[in-house]
Coordinates of C-alpha atoms in Angstrom, one line a residue:
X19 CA 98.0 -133.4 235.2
X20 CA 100.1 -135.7 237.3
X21 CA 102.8 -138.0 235.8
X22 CA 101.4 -141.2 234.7
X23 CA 97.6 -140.0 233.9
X24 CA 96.0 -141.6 231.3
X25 CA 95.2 -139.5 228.6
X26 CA 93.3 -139.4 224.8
X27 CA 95.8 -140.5 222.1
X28 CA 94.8 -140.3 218.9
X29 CA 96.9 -143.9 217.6
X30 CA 95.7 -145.9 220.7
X31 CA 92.7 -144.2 222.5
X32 CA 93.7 -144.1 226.0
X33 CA 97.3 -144.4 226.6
X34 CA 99.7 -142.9 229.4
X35 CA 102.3 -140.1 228.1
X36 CA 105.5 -142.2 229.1
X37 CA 104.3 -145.3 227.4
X38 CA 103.9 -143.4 224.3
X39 CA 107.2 -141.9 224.5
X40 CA 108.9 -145.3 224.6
X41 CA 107.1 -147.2 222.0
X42 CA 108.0 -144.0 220.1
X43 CA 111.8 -144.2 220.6
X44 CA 111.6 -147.7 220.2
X45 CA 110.4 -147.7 216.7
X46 CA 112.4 -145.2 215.8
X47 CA 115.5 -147.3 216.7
X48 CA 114.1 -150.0 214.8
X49 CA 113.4 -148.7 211.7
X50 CA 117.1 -146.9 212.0
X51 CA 118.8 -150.0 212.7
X52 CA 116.7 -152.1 209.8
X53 CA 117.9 -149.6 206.9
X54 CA 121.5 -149.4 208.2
X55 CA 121.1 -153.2 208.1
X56 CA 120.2 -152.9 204.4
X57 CA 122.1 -150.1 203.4
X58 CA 125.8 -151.7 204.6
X59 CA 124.6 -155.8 203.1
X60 CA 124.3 -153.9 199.8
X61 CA 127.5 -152.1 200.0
X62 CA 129.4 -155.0 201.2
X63 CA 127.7 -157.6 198.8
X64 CA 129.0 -155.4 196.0
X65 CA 126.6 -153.0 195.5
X66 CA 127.2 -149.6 194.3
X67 CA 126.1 -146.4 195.8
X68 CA 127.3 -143.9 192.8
X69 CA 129.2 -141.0 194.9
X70 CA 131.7 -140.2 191.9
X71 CA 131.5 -139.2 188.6
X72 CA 135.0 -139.7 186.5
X73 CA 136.6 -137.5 183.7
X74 CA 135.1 -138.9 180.4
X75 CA 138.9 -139.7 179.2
X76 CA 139.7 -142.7 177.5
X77 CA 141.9 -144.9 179.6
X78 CA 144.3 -145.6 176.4
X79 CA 145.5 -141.6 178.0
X80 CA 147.4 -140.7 181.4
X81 CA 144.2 -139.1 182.1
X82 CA 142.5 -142.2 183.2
X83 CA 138.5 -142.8 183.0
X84 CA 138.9 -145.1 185.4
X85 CA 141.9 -146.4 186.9
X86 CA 143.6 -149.1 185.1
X87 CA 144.0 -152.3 186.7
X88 CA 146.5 -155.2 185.8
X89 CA 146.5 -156.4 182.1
X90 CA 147.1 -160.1 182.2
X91 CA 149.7 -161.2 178.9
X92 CA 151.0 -164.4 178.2
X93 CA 150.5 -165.6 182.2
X94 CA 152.7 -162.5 183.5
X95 CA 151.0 -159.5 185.4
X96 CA 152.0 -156.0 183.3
X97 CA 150.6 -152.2 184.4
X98 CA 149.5 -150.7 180.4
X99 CA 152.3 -147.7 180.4
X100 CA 151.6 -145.4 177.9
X101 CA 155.2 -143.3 177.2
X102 CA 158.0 -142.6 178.7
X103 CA 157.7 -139.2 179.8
X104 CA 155.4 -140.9 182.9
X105 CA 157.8 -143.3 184.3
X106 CA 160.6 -142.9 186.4
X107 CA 163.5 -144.4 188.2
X108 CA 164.6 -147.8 187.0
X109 CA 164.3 -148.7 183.8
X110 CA 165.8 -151.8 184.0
X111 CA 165.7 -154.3 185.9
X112 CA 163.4 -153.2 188.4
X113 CA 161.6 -155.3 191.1
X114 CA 158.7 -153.1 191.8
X115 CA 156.6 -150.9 189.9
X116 CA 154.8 -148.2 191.4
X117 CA 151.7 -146.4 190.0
X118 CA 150.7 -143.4 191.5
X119 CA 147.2 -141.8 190.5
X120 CA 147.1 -137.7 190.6
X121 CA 143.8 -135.3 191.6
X122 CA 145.4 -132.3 191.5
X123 CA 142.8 -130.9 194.0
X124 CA 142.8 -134.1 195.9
X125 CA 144.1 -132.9 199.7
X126 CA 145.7 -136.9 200.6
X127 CA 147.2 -136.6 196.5
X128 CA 148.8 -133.6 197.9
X129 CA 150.1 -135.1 201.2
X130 CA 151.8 -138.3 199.4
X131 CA 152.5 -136.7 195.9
X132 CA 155.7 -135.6 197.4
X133 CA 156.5 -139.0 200.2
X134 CA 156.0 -141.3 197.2
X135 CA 158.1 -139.1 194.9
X136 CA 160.9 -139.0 197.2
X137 CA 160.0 -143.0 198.1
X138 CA 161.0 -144.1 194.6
X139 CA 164.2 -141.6 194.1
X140 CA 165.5 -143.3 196.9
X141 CA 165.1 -146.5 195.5
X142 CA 165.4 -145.8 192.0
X143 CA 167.5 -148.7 191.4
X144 CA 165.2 -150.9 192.0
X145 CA 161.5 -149.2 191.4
X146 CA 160.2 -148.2 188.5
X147 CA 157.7 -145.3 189.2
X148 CA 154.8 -144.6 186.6
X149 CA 152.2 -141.4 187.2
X150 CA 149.0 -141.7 185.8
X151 CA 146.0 -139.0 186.6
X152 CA 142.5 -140.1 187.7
X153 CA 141.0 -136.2 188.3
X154 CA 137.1 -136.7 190.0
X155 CA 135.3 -133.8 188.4
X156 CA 132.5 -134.1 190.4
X157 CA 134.3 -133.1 193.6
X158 CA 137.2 -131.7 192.1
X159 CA 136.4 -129.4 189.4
X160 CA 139.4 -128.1 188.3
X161 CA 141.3 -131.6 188.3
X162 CA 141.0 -132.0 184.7
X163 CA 142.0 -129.2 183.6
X164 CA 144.7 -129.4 185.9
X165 CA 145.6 -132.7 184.5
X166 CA 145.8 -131.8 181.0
X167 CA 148.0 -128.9 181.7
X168 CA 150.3 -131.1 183.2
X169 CA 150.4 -133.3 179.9
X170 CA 151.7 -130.4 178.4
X171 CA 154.1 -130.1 181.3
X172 CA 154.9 -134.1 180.8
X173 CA 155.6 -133.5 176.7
X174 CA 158.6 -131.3 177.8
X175 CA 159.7 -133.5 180.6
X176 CA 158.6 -131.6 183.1
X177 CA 156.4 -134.0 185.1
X178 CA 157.0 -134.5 188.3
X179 CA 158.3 -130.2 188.4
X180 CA 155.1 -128.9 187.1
X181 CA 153.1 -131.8 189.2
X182 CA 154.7 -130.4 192.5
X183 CA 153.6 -127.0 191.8
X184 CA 150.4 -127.9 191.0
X185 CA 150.1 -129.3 194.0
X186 CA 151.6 -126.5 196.3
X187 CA 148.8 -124.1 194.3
X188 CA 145.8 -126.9 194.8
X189 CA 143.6 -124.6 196.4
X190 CA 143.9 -122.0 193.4
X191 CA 143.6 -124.3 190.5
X192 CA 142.2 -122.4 187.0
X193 CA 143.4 -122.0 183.7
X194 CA 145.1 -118.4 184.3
X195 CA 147.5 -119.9 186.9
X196 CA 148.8 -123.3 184.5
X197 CA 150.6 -121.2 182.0
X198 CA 152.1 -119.2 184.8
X199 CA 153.0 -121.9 186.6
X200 CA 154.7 -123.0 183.5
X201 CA 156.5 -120.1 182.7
X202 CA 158.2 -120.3 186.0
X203 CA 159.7 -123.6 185.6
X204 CA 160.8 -122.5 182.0

């Protein structure tokens, strides 16, 4: 059968092979390009795909249902802190205050867990420095867990010790390795 010989096609009758095979590439690329189309106007316009599902925790907690966003009082901005053992560096007289939000499993947690720590001891004059965890179970199942042990951790004054530790074991996360982990920092 030569090239362009016109053949049976069962959509159009009689049709040539080529033709066939553009029309098909071309509707392809237009129904691609029409539900991309869609799909980025409904993120952009505020619409929500659904990808995570968050720790049921209440927020009134470190461990964070969702993460908490500024509380408006009296006309001033203020972040909802909820005790001591989760803030850091100034506590006074601060200019800045710096929230940071831990997943224990999360891998770009673990790379600025330790730059943003040694950001605010630098400048602990003038930045107060507040942890707070948001674990996503979904992806990270052993976040929460991880998160509650270092409450524990937090209640002794061991924070940002037992944080960094969790954080140099992310990839073996579970409940026999927390109390170790403890133990070792005493």
């Amino acid at each position: 059968m030569a090239k362009d010989e016109v053949t049976d096609n069962i959509f159009s009758g009689r049709t040539s092979p080529r033709l066939t095979f553009v029309v098909g590439i071309l509707l392809g690329v237009t129904l691609m390009t029409t539900v991309g189309i869609f799909f980025f106007t409904y993120v952009l316009s505020g619409g929500s795909v659904g990808t995570y599902e968050i720790s049921p925790l209440a927020p009134s907690r470190s461990i964070l249902e969702e993460p908490v966003g500024e509380v408006v009082l009296d006309g001033d901005t203020e972040i909802m802190i909820i005790d001591s053992n989760h803030v850091f560096g100034a506590t006074s007289d601060y200019k800045v205050t710096l929230v940071q939000y831990l997943d224990y499993e999360c891998l770009f947690c673990t790379k600025f867990f330790p730059e943003v720590q040694e950001f605010s001891a630098d400048n602990s004059a003038s930045i107060r420095y507040v942890i707070k965890h948001y674990p996503i179970t979904r992806i990270h199942p052993h976040a929460k867990e991880a998160a509650l042990a270092s409450e524990c951790a937090a209640e002794q004054g061991m924070l940002l010790e037992y944080s960094s530790s969790l954080y140099d074991h992310r990839t073996e996360l579970n409940a026999k390795l927390y109390p170790v982990l403890a133990e070792e920092l005493g």
